[in-house]
XYZ file of C-alpha atoms in Angstrom:
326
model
C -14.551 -7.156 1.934
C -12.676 -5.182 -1.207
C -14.087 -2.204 -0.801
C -13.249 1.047 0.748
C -14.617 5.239 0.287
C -17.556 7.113 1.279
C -17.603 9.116 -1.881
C -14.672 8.351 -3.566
C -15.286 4.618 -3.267
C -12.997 1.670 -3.978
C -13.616 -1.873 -5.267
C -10.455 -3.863 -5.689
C -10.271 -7.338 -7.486
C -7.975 -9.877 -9.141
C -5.360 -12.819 -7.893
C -1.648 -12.402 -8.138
C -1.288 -15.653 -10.824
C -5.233 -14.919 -12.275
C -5.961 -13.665 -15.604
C -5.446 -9.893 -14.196
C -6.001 -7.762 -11.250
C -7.551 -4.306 -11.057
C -9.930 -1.529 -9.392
C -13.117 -0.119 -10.080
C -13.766 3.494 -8.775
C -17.017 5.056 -8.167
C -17.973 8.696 -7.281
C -15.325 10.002 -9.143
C -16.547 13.464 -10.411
C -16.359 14.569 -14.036
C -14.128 16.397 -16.122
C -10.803 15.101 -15.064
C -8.092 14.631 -17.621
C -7.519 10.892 -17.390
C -5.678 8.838 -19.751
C -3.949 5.339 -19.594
C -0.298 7.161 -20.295
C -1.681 9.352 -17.166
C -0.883 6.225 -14.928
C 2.629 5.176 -16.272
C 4.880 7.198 -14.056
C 3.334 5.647 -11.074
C 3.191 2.458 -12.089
C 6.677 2.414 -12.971
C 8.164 3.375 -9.383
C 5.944 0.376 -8.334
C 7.904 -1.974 -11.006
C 9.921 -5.354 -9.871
C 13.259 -5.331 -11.674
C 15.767 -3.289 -9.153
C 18.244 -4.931 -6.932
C 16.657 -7.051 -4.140
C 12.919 -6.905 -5.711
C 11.196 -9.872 -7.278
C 12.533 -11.519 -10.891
C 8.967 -11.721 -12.072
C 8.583 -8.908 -14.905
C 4.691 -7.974 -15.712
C 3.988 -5.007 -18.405
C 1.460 -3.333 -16.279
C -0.179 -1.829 -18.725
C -3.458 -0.132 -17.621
C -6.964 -0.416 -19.533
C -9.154 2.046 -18.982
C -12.530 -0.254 -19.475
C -15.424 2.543 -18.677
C -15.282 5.685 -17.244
C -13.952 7.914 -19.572
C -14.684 9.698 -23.035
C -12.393 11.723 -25.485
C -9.611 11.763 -22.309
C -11.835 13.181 -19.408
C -13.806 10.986 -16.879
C -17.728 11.163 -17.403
C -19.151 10.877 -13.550
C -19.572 6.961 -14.223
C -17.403 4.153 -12.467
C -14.069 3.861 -13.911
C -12.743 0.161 -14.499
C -8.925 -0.026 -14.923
C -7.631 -3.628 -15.668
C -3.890 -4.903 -16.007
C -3.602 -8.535 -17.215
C -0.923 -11.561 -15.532
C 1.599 -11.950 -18.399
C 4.681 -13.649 -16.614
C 3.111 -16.327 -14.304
C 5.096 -19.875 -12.709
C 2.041 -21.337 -10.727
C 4.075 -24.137 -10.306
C 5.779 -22.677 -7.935
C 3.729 -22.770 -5.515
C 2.132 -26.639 -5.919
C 3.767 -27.510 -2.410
C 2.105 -25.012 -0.322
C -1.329 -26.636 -0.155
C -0.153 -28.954 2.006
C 2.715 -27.000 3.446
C 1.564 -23.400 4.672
C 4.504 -20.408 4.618
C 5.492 -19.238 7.747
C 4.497 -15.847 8.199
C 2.263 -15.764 5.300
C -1.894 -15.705 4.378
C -1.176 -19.300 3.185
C -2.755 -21.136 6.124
C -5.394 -18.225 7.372
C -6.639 -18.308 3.903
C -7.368 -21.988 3.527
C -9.074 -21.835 6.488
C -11.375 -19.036 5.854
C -11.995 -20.150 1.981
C -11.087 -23.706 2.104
C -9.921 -25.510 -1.129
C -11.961 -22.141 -3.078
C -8.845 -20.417 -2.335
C -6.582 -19.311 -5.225
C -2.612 -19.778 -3.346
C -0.751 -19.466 -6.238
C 1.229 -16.829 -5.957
C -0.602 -15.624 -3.134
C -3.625 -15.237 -4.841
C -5.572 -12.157 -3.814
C -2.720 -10.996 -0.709
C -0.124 -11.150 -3.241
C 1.655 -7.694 -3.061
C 0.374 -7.930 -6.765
C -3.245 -6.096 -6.238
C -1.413 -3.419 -5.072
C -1.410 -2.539 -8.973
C -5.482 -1.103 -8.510
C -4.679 0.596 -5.558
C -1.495 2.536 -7.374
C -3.907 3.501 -10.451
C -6.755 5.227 -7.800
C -3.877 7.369 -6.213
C -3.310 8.860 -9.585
C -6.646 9.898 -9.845
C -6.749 10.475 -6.119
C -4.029 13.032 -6.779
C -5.997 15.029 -9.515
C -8.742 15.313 -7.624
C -6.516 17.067 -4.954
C -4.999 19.456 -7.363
C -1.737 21.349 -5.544
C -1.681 19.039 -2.568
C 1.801 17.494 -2.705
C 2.134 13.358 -1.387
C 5.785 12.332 -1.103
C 6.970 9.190 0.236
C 10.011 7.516 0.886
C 12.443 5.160 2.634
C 14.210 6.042 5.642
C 15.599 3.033 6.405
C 16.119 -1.332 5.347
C 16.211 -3.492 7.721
C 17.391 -0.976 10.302
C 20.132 0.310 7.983
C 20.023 3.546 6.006
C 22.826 1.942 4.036
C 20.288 0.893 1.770
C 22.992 -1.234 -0.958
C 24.783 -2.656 2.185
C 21.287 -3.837 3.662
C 20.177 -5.038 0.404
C 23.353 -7.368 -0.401
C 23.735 -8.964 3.234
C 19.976 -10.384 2.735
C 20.371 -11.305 -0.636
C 23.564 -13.359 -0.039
C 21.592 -15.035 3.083
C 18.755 -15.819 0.896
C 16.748 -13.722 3.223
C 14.150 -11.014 3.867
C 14.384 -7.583 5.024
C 11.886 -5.225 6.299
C 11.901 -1.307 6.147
C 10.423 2.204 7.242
C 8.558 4.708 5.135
C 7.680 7.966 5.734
C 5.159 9.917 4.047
C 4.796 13.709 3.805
C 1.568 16.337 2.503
C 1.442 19.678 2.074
C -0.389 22.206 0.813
C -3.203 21.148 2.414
C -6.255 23.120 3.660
C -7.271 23.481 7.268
C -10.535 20.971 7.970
C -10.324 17.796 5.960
C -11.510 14.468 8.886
C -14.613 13.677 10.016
C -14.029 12.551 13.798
C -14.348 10.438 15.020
C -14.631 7.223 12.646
C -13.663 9.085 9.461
C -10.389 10.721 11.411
C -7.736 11.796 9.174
C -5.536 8.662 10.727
C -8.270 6.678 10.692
C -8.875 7.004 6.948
C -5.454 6.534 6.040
C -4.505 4.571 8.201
C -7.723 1.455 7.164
C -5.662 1.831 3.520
C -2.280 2.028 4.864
C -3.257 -1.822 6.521
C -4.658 -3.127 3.214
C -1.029 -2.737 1.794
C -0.014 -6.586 2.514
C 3.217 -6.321 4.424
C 2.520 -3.679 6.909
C 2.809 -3.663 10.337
C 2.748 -0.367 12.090
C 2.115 3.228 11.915
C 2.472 6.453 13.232
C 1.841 10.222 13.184
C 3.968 13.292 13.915
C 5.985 12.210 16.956
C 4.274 8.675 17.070
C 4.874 6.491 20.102
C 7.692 9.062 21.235
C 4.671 11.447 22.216
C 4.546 8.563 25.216
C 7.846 10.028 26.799
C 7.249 13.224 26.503
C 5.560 16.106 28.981
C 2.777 17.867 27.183
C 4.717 21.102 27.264
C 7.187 19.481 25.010
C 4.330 18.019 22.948
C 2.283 20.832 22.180
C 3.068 22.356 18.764
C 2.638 26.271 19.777
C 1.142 28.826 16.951
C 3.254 31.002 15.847
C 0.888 33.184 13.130
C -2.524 33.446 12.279
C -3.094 30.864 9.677
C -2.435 28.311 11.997
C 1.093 27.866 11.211
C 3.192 25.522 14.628
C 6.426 26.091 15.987
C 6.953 22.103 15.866
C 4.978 19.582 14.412
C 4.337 16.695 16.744
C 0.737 16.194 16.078
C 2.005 15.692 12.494
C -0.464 18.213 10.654
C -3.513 16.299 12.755
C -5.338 17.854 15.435
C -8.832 16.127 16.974
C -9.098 13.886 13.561
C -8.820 17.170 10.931
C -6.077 18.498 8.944
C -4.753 21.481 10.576
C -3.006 23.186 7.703
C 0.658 21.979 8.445
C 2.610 19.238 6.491
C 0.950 15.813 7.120
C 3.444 13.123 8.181
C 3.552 9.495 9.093
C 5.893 6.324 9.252
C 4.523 2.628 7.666
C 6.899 0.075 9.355
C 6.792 -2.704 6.375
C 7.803 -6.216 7.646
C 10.440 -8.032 5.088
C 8.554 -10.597 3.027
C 7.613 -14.223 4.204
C 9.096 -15.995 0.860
C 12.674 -16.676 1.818
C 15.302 -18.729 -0.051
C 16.416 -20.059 3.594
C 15.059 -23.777 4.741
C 12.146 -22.970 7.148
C 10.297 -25.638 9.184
C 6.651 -26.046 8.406
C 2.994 -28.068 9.464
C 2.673 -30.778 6.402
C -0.808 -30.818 6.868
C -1.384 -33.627 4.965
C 0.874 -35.691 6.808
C 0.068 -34.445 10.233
C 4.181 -33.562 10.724
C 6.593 -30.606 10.498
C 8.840 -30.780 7.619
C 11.370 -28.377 6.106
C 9.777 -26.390 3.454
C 12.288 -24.575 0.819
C 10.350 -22.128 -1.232
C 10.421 -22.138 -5.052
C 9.141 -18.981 -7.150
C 10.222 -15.409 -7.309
C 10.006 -13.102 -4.219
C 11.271 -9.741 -3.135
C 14.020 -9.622 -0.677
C 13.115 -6.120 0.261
C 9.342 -5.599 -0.660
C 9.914 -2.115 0.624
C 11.588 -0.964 -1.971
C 8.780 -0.728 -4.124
C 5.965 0.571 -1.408
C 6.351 4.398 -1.224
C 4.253 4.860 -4.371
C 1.620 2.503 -3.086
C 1.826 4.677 0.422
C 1.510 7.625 -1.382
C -1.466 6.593 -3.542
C -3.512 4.840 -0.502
C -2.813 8.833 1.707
C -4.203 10.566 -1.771
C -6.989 7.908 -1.821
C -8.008 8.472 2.029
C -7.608 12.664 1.108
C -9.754 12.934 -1.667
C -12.631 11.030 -0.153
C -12.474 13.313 2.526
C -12.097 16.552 0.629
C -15.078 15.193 -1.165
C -16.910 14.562 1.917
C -16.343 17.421 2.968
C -17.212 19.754 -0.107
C -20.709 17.589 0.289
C -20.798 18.784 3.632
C -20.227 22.762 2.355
């Protein structure tokens, strides 16, 4: 259930309030330059500590268990492990009873029963996103000049991101956002249609990012109002080059040589400072419920590296894929 890649394959583990979290990556090929300072820019534009993210401080700093010798990766499965530093389980001693509203909390009981780790969200805290941050950056060597950017467009409907950020914090609330995400320089051909699709790929890692609700490419659900004449993206040389770029660098599944783009709607975070009503289950009655702990009022803020690393993760399997197919 943690696992994801044909080639460049995946196997995520670790609970938010455990003793760490992590990845292990298979099929990654040799020779790559790889070192733990390697990861640190990354991990830092993940990092709590701005305005309106969560109060809870970890290191994150990456061990590179296997995997690697004298700075290059060998061809055998890398194991990178961060350990849980700053953890306040106690936090969290009320929702066993008392599920939160909008969150894993009660799904999760129910599929692992009292086995189930809910402090701090256990393994769908935002937390594991840590593994899946570390694979982009070696997703992104692997693609060499392809360029990933992601960012925030907009905060709970605002681009007045300061404004947005403020309102919800003084409310004790949540807010939700919109990323988009942008590649270029890549080559005409990467997708396997129709279960290995460009979207389809990025789009399986894109919903393993806890908070996400939607997605779309190039014009997205707009391409419903429009006639196909105004959809079409007409060539306009002979590499393959489009006047527009509705289809958002995607055509039948496969990369078609022009900038990759999509749009992540995130939804704002379940933990809220507000008084909610809840199911005591223990009591058989609905009750308020006031969360304890520390949360993110935008969660948001801190996903456009994790976007960027799941696209580079879904890319390089399928550049792989395809070089196995060549």
């Amino acid at each position: 259930m943690n696992n994801f890649g044909r080639i460049f394959r995946l196997s995520i583990f670790g609970e938010s309030h455990g003793k760490g979290v992590g990845i292990t990556i298979d099929g990654c090929p040799a020779g790559i330059p790889l070192t733990e300072e390697d990861l640190m820019h990354d991990l830092g534009r993940r990092k709590s500590g701005a305005r309106g993210t969560t109060p809870r401080i970890e290191k994150d700093l990456p061990a590179i268990l296997s995997g690697t010798f004298e700075g290059k990766t060998t061809g055998a499965p890398l194991i990178i492990l961060f350990r849980n530093k700053n953890t306040q389980s106690k936090d969290y001693s009320n929702l066993l009873d008392s599920p939160r509203p909008g969150h894993a909390d009660f799904v999760a009981q129910h599929k692992f029963g009292k086995n189930n780790d809910y402090t701090g969200g256990g393994h769908f805290s935002g937390r594991i996103t840590l593994g899946i941050v570390a694979a982009g950056v070696v997703a992104k060597k692997i693609l060499g000049d392809v360029s990933i950017d992601a960012k925030l467009t907009e905060i709970g409907g605002r681009t007045d991101f300061d404004a947005a950020i403020e309102e919800a914090l003084l409310e004790h609330d949540s807010i939700g956002g919109i990323v988009e995400c942008k590649a270029n320089n890549l080559p005409i051909g990467y997708g396997e249609p129709f279960f290995d699709s460009v979207e389809s790929m990025i789009s399986h890692l894109i919903f393993a990012i806890p908070a996400t609700k939607g997605i779309e490419f190039g014009s997205g659900f707009e391409a419903a109002k429009m006639k196909g004449s105004e959809h079409n993206d007409n060539f306009i040389d002979e590499t393959g080059k489009t006047e527009t770029n509705h289809a958002g660098g995607i055509n039948g599944g496969i990369t078609n040589g022009n900038e990759l783009v999509f749009r992540v709607a995130i939804k704002p975070t379940s933990s809220i400072g507000k008084t909610q009503n809840t199911m005591n289950f223990a009591k058989g009655k609905v009750e308020e419920l006031l969360i304890e702990g520390r949360h993110d009022a935008c969660i948001a803020l801190r996903i456009p590296v994790i976007i960027e690393a799941a696209t580079a993760i879904a890319l390089a399997d399928l550049k792989l894929i395809d070089q196995a197919r060549r």
